[in-house]
Coordinates of N, CA and C in Angstrom, one line a residue:
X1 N 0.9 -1.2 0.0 CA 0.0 0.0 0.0 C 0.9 1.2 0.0
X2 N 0.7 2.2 -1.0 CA 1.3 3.3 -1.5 C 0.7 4.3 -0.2
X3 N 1.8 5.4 -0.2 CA 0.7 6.9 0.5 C 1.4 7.5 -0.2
X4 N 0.1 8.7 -0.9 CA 0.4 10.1 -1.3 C 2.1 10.8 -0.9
X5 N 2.7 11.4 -1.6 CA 4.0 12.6 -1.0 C 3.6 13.4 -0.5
X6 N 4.1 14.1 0.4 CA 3.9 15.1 1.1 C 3.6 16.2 -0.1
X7 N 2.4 17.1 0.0 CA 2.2 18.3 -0.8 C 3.2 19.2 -0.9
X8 N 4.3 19.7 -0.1 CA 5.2 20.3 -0.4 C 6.6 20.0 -1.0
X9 N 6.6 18.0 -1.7 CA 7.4 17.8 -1.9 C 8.7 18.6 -2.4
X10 N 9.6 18.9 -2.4 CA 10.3 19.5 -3.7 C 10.3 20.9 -3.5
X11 N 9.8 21.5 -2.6 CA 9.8 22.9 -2.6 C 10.3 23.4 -0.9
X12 N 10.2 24.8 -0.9 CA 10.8 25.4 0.6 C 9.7 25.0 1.5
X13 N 10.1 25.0 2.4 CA 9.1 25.0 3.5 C 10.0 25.5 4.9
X14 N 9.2 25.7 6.2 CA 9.9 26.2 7.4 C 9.2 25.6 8.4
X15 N 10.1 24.8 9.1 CA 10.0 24.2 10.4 C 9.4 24.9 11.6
X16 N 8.0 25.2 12.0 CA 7.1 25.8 12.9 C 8.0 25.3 14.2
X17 N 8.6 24.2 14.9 CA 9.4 24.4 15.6 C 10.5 25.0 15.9
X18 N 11.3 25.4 14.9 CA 12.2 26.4 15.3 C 12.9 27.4 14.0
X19 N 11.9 27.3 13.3 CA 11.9 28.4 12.2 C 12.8 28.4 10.8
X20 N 13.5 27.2 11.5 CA 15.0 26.5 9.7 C 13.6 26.5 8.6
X21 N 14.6 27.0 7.5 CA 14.2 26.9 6.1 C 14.8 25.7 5.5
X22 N 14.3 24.8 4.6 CA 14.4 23.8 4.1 C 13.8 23.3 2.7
X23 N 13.8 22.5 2.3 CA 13.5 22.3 1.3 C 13.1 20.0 1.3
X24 N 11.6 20.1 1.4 CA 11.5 18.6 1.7 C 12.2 17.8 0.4
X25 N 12.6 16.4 0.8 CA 14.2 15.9 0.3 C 13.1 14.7 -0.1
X26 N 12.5 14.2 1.2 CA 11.9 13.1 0.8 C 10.9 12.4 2.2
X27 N 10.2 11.2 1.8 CA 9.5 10.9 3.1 C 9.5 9.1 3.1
X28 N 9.5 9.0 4.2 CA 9.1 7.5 4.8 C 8.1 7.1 5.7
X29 N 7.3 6.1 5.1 CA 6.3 5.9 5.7 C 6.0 4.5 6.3
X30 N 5.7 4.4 7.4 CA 6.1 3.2 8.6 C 4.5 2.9 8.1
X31 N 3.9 1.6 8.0 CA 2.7 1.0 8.5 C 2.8 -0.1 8.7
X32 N 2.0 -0.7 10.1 CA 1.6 -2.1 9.9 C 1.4 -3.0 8.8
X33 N 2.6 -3.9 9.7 CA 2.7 -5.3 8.0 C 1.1 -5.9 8.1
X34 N 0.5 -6.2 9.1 CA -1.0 -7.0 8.8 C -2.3 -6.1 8.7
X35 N -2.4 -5.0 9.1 CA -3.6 -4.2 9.0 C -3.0 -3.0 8.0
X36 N -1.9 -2.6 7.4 CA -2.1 -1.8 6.5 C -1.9 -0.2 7.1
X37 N -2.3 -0.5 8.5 CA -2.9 1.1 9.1 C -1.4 2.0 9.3
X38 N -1.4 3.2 9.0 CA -0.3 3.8 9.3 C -0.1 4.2 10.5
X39 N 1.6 3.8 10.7 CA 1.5 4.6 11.9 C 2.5 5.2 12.3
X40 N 3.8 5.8 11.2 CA 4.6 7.2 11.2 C 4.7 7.5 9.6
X41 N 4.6 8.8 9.5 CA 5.6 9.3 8.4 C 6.3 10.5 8.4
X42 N 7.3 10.3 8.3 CA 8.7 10.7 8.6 C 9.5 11.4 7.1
X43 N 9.0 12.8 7.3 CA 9.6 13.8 6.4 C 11.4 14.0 7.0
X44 N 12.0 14.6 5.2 CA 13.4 14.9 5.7 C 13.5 16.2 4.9
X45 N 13.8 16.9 5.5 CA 14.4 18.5 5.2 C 15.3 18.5 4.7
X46 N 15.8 19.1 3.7 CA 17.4 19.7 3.3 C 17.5 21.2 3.7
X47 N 18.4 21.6 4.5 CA 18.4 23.0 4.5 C 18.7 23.6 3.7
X48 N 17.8 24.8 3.5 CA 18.7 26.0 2.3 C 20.4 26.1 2.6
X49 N 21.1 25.8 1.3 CA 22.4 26.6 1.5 C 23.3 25.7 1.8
X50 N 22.8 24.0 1.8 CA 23.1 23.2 2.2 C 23.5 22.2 4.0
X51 N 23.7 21.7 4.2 CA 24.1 21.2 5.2 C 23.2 19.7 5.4
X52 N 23.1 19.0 6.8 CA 22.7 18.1 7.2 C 20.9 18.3 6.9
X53 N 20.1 17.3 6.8 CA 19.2 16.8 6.7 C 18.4 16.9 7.9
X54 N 17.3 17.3 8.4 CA 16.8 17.0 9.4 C 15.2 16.6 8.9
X55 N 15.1 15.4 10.3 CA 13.5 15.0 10.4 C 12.5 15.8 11.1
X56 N 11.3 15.9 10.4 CA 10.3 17.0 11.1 C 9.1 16.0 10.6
X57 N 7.7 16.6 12.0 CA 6.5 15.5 11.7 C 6.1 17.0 10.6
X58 N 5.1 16.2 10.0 CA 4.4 16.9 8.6 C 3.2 17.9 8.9
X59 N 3.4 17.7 10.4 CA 2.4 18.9 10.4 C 2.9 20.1 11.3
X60 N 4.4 20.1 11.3 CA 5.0 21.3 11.5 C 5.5 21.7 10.6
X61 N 5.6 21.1 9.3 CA 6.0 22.2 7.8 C 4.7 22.8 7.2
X62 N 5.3 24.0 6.9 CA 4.7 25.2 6.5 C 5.0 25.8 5.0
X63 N 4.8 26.4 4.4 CA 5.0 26.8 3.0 C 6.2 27.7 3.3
X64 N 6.7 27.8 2.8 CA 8.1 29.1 2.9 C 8.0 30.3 1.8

């Protein structure tokens, strides 16, 4: 079972917890092997300007 990408794939966004600008890189999505049901998805950030990657939940990115 597939899930949707994050709507901001590929574009800037800003981390509501502490304000970094980024740009989503990519996502992983954890579900149950017998019921299917989700139960993490796990966005990765690239910062503007480069540097290390960071993980944020998907409902603290914001449009930049």
């Amino acid at each position: 079972m597939s899930s949707p990408p994050h709507p901001h794939l590929g574009r800037a966004v800003r981390d509501r917890r502490d304000g970094r600008l980024g740009t989503i890189s990519g996502q992983l999505v954890e579900r149950d092997t017998e019921t299917g049901r989700l139960l993490r998805r796990r966005i990765f950030v690239r910062p503007q300007g480069g540097g290390i990657e960071w993980e944020a939940a998907p409902e603290d990115l914001v449009p930049a």
